[in-house]
Amino acid sequence: MINEYPLAQSSWGAEEKQAIQRVLSSGRFTMGSEVEKFESQLSDFHKTKHAIMVNSGSSANLIAATALTFHQEGSPCIGVKRGYVIAPAVSWSTTYFPFSQLGYKIKLVDVDESFNIDVSKVKKYIDKDCRGIITVNTLGVPAQNNKLKAIADKYKIFLFEDNCESFGAKLNKKLCGTFGHTGTLSFFFSHHLQTMEGGAILTDNDDIANLCRSLRAHGWARDGDYKSLIKEVATDEFYDQFKFVLPGYAVRPLEMSGAIGQSQLKKWPNQLKGRLNNAKIFQELCSKKSYIQPQKEIGESSWFGFGGLFSLGRQERLKLWKFLLSKGVESRPIISGNFFNQPVSKYLDIEKLDKLVNADKIDESGMFFGNQEKDLSQEIEYLFKNLDAFFKP
Ligand SMILES: Cc1ncc(COP(=O)(O)O)c(C=O)c1O
């Protein structure tokens, strides 16, 4: 009999351990051929021209945001005040931080029932100071990225797609992470592909890809087609190996993560199948219950987890969380609720454009439960048995 339901579990098997062993035997531990192979598999999978791996999804966001800024402005000025970006009020901290660090003001709009940015509200807030739109595919569910890309193109601003929670999700048969000028991925433990730590940037733009490759490795000109980064043609190949062209970072991935990523990607079709089966069970049970309003699916979700709003206030939700925990069921807030309410806001140039009604609902009464490739039918039934007990009239 099932008596627990964890938020996340390892999806590793013997293949991942063998991948680690392969790297150990090679004696090369930092970014090299294993990472390169995984990058090439990721770009084939997504049908993008480039995939650039880094050491986390947060680093992917940092590098992508910096590359988009340099690409848009034609020069890597740092420490300057910039225009603003429009962002959904519900996302992870490191979706926003790179933009603040780069000098942008962040203007938040509300989310809709899919927990993603409400597209109908974006256009009216774009003026001459708007530099880009941030879209986040929450918990496996695509935002309306096709519409957002059309808006970004119309106003000649960038679309930054944070796809750290939605590997493998599709909108109109197109994979998420490929709608923005850049798309980012995370391979952290609880995510669809697990490489210990890890992340990647997807792009079709050669210049942005070159910027990303330089920015992830100290700002040097060694990786990629660096001649597009340095205006004067390199003459001294000896010296050029240590030529620094951008104010970069050191966020290179490890070879182990690259090797593990290859094994994880091979398992993806099966993993998705399992996640979809679990989702069907969750959705069916939700449709019979009045106490939960599940996240609305747009396109084809890859079901990171199962999110919903409960008919509860903040205090009752705390009781529900404790009750479920006492029964072995783990749950957590939907990303981090309405990000504007986070204490860190006081350090950011951030404002609400909207009333953020739905973001506040998520903040007060949202919760999510785990998903993985393993058959969770019994765990999900166990969850609903306990929810029924909590909500019994
Ligand atoms: C939407 C979103 N963006 C970025 C990240 C950061 O990814 P990482 O933990 O790999 O740094 C996360 C982490 O869960 C996330 O949910």
Coordinates of C-alpha atoms and ligand atoms in Angstrom, one line a residue:
M1 CA 0.0 0.0 0.0
I2 CA 1.3 3.5 -0.9
N3 CA 1.8 5.8 2.0
E4 CA 4.0 8.5 0.4
Y5 CA 4.2 10.8 -2.6
P6 CA 7.4 12.7 -3.0
L7 CA 7.8 15.9 -5.1
A8 CA 10.8 14.6 -7.0
Q9 CA 12.9 11.4 -7.4
S10 CA 16.0 10.5 -9.2
S11 CA 15.5 9.3 -12.8
W12 CA 19.0 7.8 -13.0
G13 CA 19.7 4.2 -13.8
A14 CA 22.9 2.2 -14.7
E15 CA 23.4 4.3 -17.8
E16 CA 24.0 7.5 -15.9
K17 CA 26.5 5.8 -13.6
Q18 CA 28.3 4.4 -16.6
A19 CA 28.4 7.9 -18.1
I20 CA 30.1 9.2 -15.0
Q21 CA 32.6 6.3 -15.1
R22 CA 33.3 7.1 -18.7
V23 CA 34.3 10.7 -17.8
L24 CA 36.3 9.5 -14.8
S25 CA 38.3 7.2 -17.0
S26 CA 38.9 9.9 -19.6
G27 CA 40.7 12.2 -17.1
R28 CA 39.0 15.3 -18.7
F29 CA 36.5 16.7 -16.3
T30 CA 35.5 20.2 -17.4
M31 CA 33.7 21.3 -20.6
G32 CA 34.9 19.1 -23.5
S33 CA 33.7 16.5 -26.0
E34 CA 30.9 15.1 -23.8
V35 CA 29.4 18.5 -23.4
E36 CA 29.8 19.2 -27.1
K37 CA 28.0 15.9 -27.9
F38 CA 25.1 16.7 -25.6
E39 CA 24.9 20.2 -27.1
S40 CA 24.6 18.8 -30.6
Q41 CA 21.9 16.3 -29.4
L42 CA 20.0 19.1 -27.8
S43 CA 20.0 21.3 -30.9
D44 CA 19.0 18.3 -33.1
F45 CA 16.2 17.5 -30.6
H46 CA 14.9 21.1 -30.6
K47 CA 15.7 21.7 -34.3
T48 CA 17.6 24.9 -33.3
K49 CA 20.9 26.0 -34.9
H50 CA 22.7 26.2 -31.5
A51 CA 22.5 24.8 -28.0
I52 CA 25.1 26.1 -25.5
M53 CA 25.4 24.2 -22.2
V54 CA 26.2 25.9 -18.9
N55 CA 26.3 24.9 -15.3
S56 CA 22.6 25.7 -14.4
G57 CA 19.3 27.0 -15.6
S58 CA 20.0 30.2 -13.7
S59 CA 23.3 30.6 -15.5
A60 CA 21.5 30.0 -18.8
N61 CA 19.2 32.9 -18.0
L62 CA 22.2 35.1 -17.0
I63 CA 24.1 34.3 -20.2
A64 CA 21.0 34.6 -22.5
A65 CA 19.9 37.9 -21.0
T66 CA 23.4 39.3 -21.3
A67 CA 23.8 38.1 -24.9
L68 CA 20.4 39.5 -25.9
T69 CA 21.3 42.8 -24.4
F70 CA 24.7 43.0 -26.1
H71 CA 23.1 41.8 -29.4
Q72 CA 20.3 44.4 -29.3
E73 CA 22.6 47.3 -28.3
G74 CA 25.6 46.5 -30.4
S75 CA 27.9 47.1 -27.6
P76 CA 28.5 45.5 -24.2
C77 CA 28.0 48.6 -22.0
I78 CA 27.5 47.5 -18.4
G79 CA 26.6 49.4 -15.3
V80 CA 24.1 51.6 -17.3
K81 CA 20.4 52.2 -16.8
R82 CA 18.3 50.5 -19.5
G83 CA 14.7 50.5 -20.6
Y84 CA 12.3 47.9 -19.2
V85 CA 11.3 44.3 -19.8
I86 CA 7.7 43.0 -19.4
A87 CA 7.6 39.8 -17.3
P88 CA 4.9 37.5 -15.8
A89 CA 4.4 38.1 -12.1
V90 CA 4.9 34.3 -11.4
S91 CA 8.4 33.0 -12.0
W92 CA 11.6 31.9 -10.4
S93 CA 14.0 34.4 -8.8
T94 CA 16.7 33.9 -11.4
T95 CA 14.3 34.6 -14.3
Y96 CA 14.3 38.2 -13.1
F97 CA 17.7 38.8 -11.5
P98 CA 19.9 38.9 -14.6
F99 CA 17.7 41.7 -16.1
S100 CA 17.9 43.7 -12.9
Q101 CA 21.7 43.2 -12.8
L102 CA 21.9 44.4 -16.4
G103 CA 20.1 47.6 -15.5
Y104 CA 16.5 46.9 -16.7
K105 CA 13.4 47.9 -14.9
I106 CA 11.1 44.9 -14.6
K107 CA 7.4 45.5 -15.2
L108 CA 5.1 42.7 -14.1
V109 CA 1.8 41.7 -15.7
D110 CA -0.6 39.2 -14.4
V111 CA -0.8 35.5 -15.4
D112 CA -3.9 33.7 -16.7
E113 CA -5.4 30.3 -15.8
S114 CA -2.4 28.5 -17.4
F115 CA -0.3 30.3 -14.8
N116 CA 1.6 31.9 -17.7
I117 CA 1.8 35.5 -18.8
D118 CA -1.6 36.9 -19.9
V119 CA -0.9 37.7 -23.5
S120 CA -4.0 39.9 -23.8
K121 CA -2.3 42.4 -21.4
V122 CA 1.1 42.6 -22.9
K123 CA 0.7 44.8 -26.0
K124 CA -0.9 47.8 -24.2
Y125 CA 2.2 48.2 -22.0
I126 CA 4.8 48.4 -24.7
D127 CA 6.2 51.9 -25.4
K128 CA 9.5 53.2 -26.8
D129 CA 11.4 52.2 -23.7
C130 CA 10.4 48.5 -23.8
R131 CA 13.3 46.4 -24.7
G132 CA 11.9 42.9 -24.5
I133 CA 9.3 40.4 -23.2
I134 CA 10.0 37.6 -20.8
T135 CA 7.9 34.5 -21.2
V136 CA 8.0 31.5 -18.8
N137 CA 6.5 28.1 -19.5
T138 CA 5.2 27.2 -16.0
L139 CA 5.3 23.6 -14.7
G140 CA 5.4 22.1 -18.2
V141 CA 2.6 24.2 -19.7
P142 CA 3.5 26.4 -22.7
A143 CA 2.7 30.1 -22.6
Q144 CA 1.2 31.5 -25.8
N145 CA 4.7 32.0 -27.2
N146 CA 3.6 32.2 -30.8
K147 CA 1.5 35.3 -30.1
L148 CA 4.3 36.8 -27.9
K149 CA 6.9 36.3 -30.7
A150 CA 4.6 38.1 -33.1
I151 CA 4.3 41.0 -30.7
A152 CA 8.1 41.1 -30.1
D153 CA 8.8 41.0 -33.9
K154 CA 6.3 43.8 -34.5
Y155 CA 7.9 46.1 -31.9
K156 CA 11.5 44.9 -32.7
I157 CA 12.2 43.9 -29.2
F158 CA 13.5 40.6 -27.9
L159 CA 11.5 37.6 -26.6
F160 CA 13.3 35.8 -23.8
E161 CA 11.8 32.3 -23.2
D162 CA 12.5 30.7 -19.8
N163 CA 11.8 27.1 -20.5
C164 CA 13.5 25.7 -17.4
E165 CA 10.3 24.0 -16.2
S166 CA 9.0 22.8 -19.5
F167 CA 11.5 20.6 -21.4
G168 CA 9.6 18.7 -24.2
A169 CA 6.4 20.7 -24.0
K170 CA 4.9 21.8 -27.4
L171 CA 2.7 24.5 -28.8
N172 CA 1.4 24.0 -32.3
K173 CA 3.8 21.0 -32.6
K174 CA 6.8 23.3 -31.9
L175 CA 8.9 22.6 -28.9
C176 CA 9.0 25.1 -26.1
G177 CA 12.4 26.8 -25.8
T178 CA 12.4 27.5 -29.5
F179 CA 10.0 30.4 -29.7
G180 CA 12.1 33.1 -28.1
H181 CA 15.3 34.7 -29.6
T182 CA 16.8 32.6 -26.8
G183 CA 15.2 29.7 -24.9
T184 CA 16.7 28.4 -21.7
L185 CA 16.7 24.9 -20.0
S186 CA 17.5 23.6 -16.6
F187 CA 18.7 20.1 -15.8
F188 CA 18.5 20.4 -12.0
F189 CA 17.5 17.4 -10.0
S190 CA 13.7 17.9 -9.9
H191 CA 13.5 18.7 -13.6
H192 CA 12.7 16.6 -16.7
L193 CA 16.3 15.8 -17.5
Q194 CA 18.6 15.5 -14.5
T195 CA 22.4 16.1 -14.9
M196 CA 23.1 17.0 -11.2
E197 CA 23.3 20.7 -12.1
G198 CA 23.1 22.0 -15.6
G199 CA 21.4 24.2 -18.1
A200 CA 21.5 25.3 -21.7
I201 CA 20.6 28.2 -24.1
L202 CA 18.9 27.5 -27.4
T203 CA 19.1 30.0 -30.2
D204 CA 19.0 30.1 -34.0
N205 CA 21.0 33.4 -34.1
D206 CA 24.7 32.9 -34.8
D207 CA 25.7 36.2 -33.2
I208 CA 23.8 35.5 -30.0
A209 CA 25.3 32.0 -29.9
N210 CA 28.8 33.4 -30.2
L211 CA 28.1 35.9 -27.5
C212 CA 26.8 33.1 -25.2
R213 CA 29.9 30.9 -25.8
S214 CA 32.2 33.8 -25.0
L215 CA 30.2 34.9 -21.9
R216 CA 30.1 31.5 -20.4
A217 CA 33.9 31.2 -20.4
H218 CA 35.4 34.3 -19.0
G219 CA 34.5 36.5 -22.0
W220 CA 37.3 35.0 -24.1
A221 CA 37.3 34.7 -27.8
R222 CA 38.4 31.1 -28.0
D223 CA 35.1 29.3 -28.6
G224 CA 32.8 29.7 -31.5
D225 CA 33.2 31.9 -34.5
Y226 CA 34.9 34.6 -32.4
K227 CA 35.9 36.7 -35.4
S228 CA 32.4 38.1 -35.4
L229 CA 33.1 39.4 -31.9
I230 CA 36.4 41.1 -32.5
K231 CA 36.3 43.7 -35.1
E232 CA 40.0 43.7 -35.9
V233 CA 41.0 40.5 -37.5
A234 CA 43.1 38.3 -35.2
T235 CA 46.7 38.2 -36.3
D236 CA 48.6 36.4 -33.5
E237 CA 47.1 33.0 -32.8
F238 CA 49.3 32.4 -29.8
Y239 CA 48.0 35.5 -28.1
D240 CA 44.5 35.1 -29.3
Q241 CA 44.0 32.0 -27.2
F242 CA 43.8 34.4 -24.2
K243 CA 42.0 37.3 -25.9
F244 CA 39.1 38.7 -23.8
V245 CA 36.4 40.4 -25.7
L246 CA 33.4 40.6 -23.4
P247 CA 32.8 41.1 -19.7
G248 CA 32.0 37.5 -19.1
Y249 CA 31.4 34.9 -16.4
A250 CA 32.7 31.4 -15.6
V251 CA 29.7 29.2 -15.8
R252 CA 31.0 26.3 -17.8
P253 CA 29.4 22.9 -17.4
L254 CA 31.2 19.7 -16.2
E255 CA 31.9 16.8 -18.6
M256 CA 29.9 14.5 -16.2
S257 CA 26.8 16.7 -16.8
G258 CA 27.3 16.5 -20.5
A259 CA 27.7 12.7 -20.4
I260 CA 24.7 12.2 -18.1
G261 CA 22.6 14.5 -20.3
Q262 CA 23.2 12.2 -23.3
S263 CA 21.8 9.2 -21.4
Q264 CA 18.9 11.2 -20.0
L265 CA 17.9 12.5 -23.5
K266 CA 17.8 8.9 -24.8
K267 CA 15.2 8.1 -22.1
W268 CA 13.1 11.1 -22.9
P269 CA 10.4 9.4 -25.1
N270 CA 9.6 6.9 -22.3
Q271 CA 9.8 9.5 -19.7
L272 CA 7.3 11.7 -21.5
K273 CA 4.9 8.7 -22.0
G274 CA 5.0 8.1 -18.2
R275 CA 4.4 11.7 -17.4
L276 CA 1.4 11.9 -19.7
N277 CA -0.2 8.8 -18.3
N278 CA 0.1 10.2 -14.8
A279 CA -1.3 13.5 -16.0
K280 CA -4.4 11.8 -17.4
I281 CA -5.1 10.3 -14.0
F282 CA -4.6 13.6 -12.2
Q283 CA -6.8 15.4 -14.6
E284 CA -9.6 12.8 -14.4
L285 CA -9.6 13.0 -10.6
C286 CA -9.6 16.8 -10.6
S287 CA -12.6 16.9 -12.9
K288 CA -14.6 15.1 -10.2
K289 CA -13.6 17.5 -7.3
S290 CA -14.8 21.0 -6.6
Y291 CA -12.0 21.9 -4.2
I292 CA -9.3 22.2 -6.8
Q293 CA -9.0 24.2 -10.0
P294 CA -6.1 22.6 -11.9
Q295 CA -3.6 24.6 -14.0
K296 CA -5.1 25.0 -17.5
E297 CA -3.3 23.1 -20.2
I298 CA -2.3 25.1 -23.3
G299 CA -0.7 23.1 -26.2
E300 CA 0.9 19.9 -25.1
S301 CA 2.2 20.1 -21.5
S302 CA 5.2 18.0 -20.5
W303 CA 3.9 18.0 -17.0
F304 CA 6.7 19.0 -14.7
G305 CA 4.2 18.6 -11.9
F306 CA 0.5 19.0 -11.1
G307 CA -0.4 22.5 -10.1
G308 CA -3.7 23.9 -9.0
L309 CA -5.6 26.4 -6.9
F310 CA -7.5 25.2 -3.9
S311 CA -10.6 26.8 -2.5
L312 CA -8.7 27.9 0.6
G313 CA -7.1 31.0 2.1
R314 CA -3.4 31.2 3.1
Q315 CA -3.9 29.9 6.7
E316 CA -6.0 26.9 5.5
R317 CA -3.5 26.1 2.9
L318 CA -0.8 25.9 5.5
K319 CA -3.0 23.4 7.4
L320 CA -3.5 21.4 4.2
W321 CA 0.2 21.3 3.5
K322 CA 0.9 20.1 7.1
F323 CA -1.9 17.6 6.9
L324 CA -0.6 16.1 3.6
L325 CA 3.0 16.1 4.9
S326 CA 1.8 14.1 7.9
K327 CA 0.5 11.5 5.4
G328 CA 3.7 11.4 3.4
V329 CA 2.6 13.7 0.6
E330 CA 4.9 16.5 -0.4
S331 CA 3.7 19.7 -2.0
R332 CA 5.0 23.2 -2.5
P333 CA 4.1 26.7 -3.7
I334 CA 3.7 27.3 -7.5
I335 CA 7.2 28.5 -8.3
S336 CA 7.4 31.2 -5.6
G337 CA 3.9 32.7 -5.8
N338 CA 3.6 36.4 -6.9
F339 CA 7.2 37.4 -7.2
F340 CA 6.3 41.0 -6.4
N341 CA 5.5 39.9 -2.8
Q342 CA 9.0 38.5 -2.2
P343 CA 11.2 40.5 0.2
V344 CA 14.0 40.8 -2.4
S345 CA 11.7 43.1 -4.5
K346 CA 12.9 46.0 -2.5
Y347 CA 16.4 45.6 -4.0
L348 CA 15.0 45.5 -7.6
D349 CA 13.6 48.2 -9.9
I350 CA 10.3 46.4 -10.2
E351 CA 6.7 47.5 -10.6
K352 CA 3.3 46.1 -11.1
L353 CA 1.5 47.1 -14.3
D354 CA -1.6 45.3 -13.3
K355 CA -3.6 44.3 -10.3
L356 CA -2.0 40.8 -10.5
V357 CA -5.2 39.2 -9.4
N358 CA -4.4 35.7 -10.6
A359 CA -0.8 35.9 -9.4
D360 CA -2.2 36.7 -5.9
K361 CA -4.5 33.7 -6.1
I362 CA -1.6 31.5 -6.9
D363 CA 0.3 33.1 -4.0
E364 CA -2.5 32.4 -1.5
S365 CA -4.0 29.2 -2.6
G366 CA -1.7 27.5 -5.1
M367 CA 0.1 24.2 -4.6
F368 CA 1.7 21.6 -6.7
F369 CA 2.5 17.9 -6.6
G370 CA 5.3 15.9 -8.2
N371 CA 5.4 14.1 -11.5
Q372 CA 7.9 11.7 -13.1
E373 CA 8.1 9.0 -15.6
K374 CA 7.3 6.3 -13.1
D375 CA 3.7 5.1 -12.9
L376 CA 2.2 7.3 -10.1
S377 CA -1.4 6.1 -10.3
Q378 CA -1.4 4.8 -6.8
E379 CA 0.3 7.9 -5.4
I380 CA -2.2 10.2 -7.1
E381 CA -5.1 8.2 -5.8
Y382 CA -3.6 8.3 -2.4
L383 CA -3.3 12.1 -2.7
F384 CA -7.0 12.5 -3.6
K385 CA -8.0 10.1 -0.8
N386 CA -6.3 12.5 1.6
L387 CA -7.6 15.6 -0.1
D388 CA -11.1 14.2 0.2
A389 CA -10.6 13.6 3.9
F390 CA -9.3 17.1 4.4
F391 CA -12.1 18.8 2.5
K392 CA -14.9 16.5 3.8
P393 CA -18.0 18.6 4.6
Ligands
LIG1 C1 11.3 29.0 -14.3 C2 12.7 28.7 -13.8 N1 13.7 29.4 -14.3 C3 15.0 29.1 -13.9 C4 15.3 28.2 -12.9 C5 16.7 28.0 -12.4 O1 17.2 26.7 -12.8 P1 18.4 26.1 -12.0 O2 17.9 25.6 -10.7 O3 19.0 25.0 -12.9 O4 19.4 27.2 -11.7 C6 14.2 27.5 -12.3 C7 14.5 26.5 -11.3 O5 13.7 25.7 -10.9 C8 12.9 27.7 -12.8 O6 11.8 27.1 -12.3

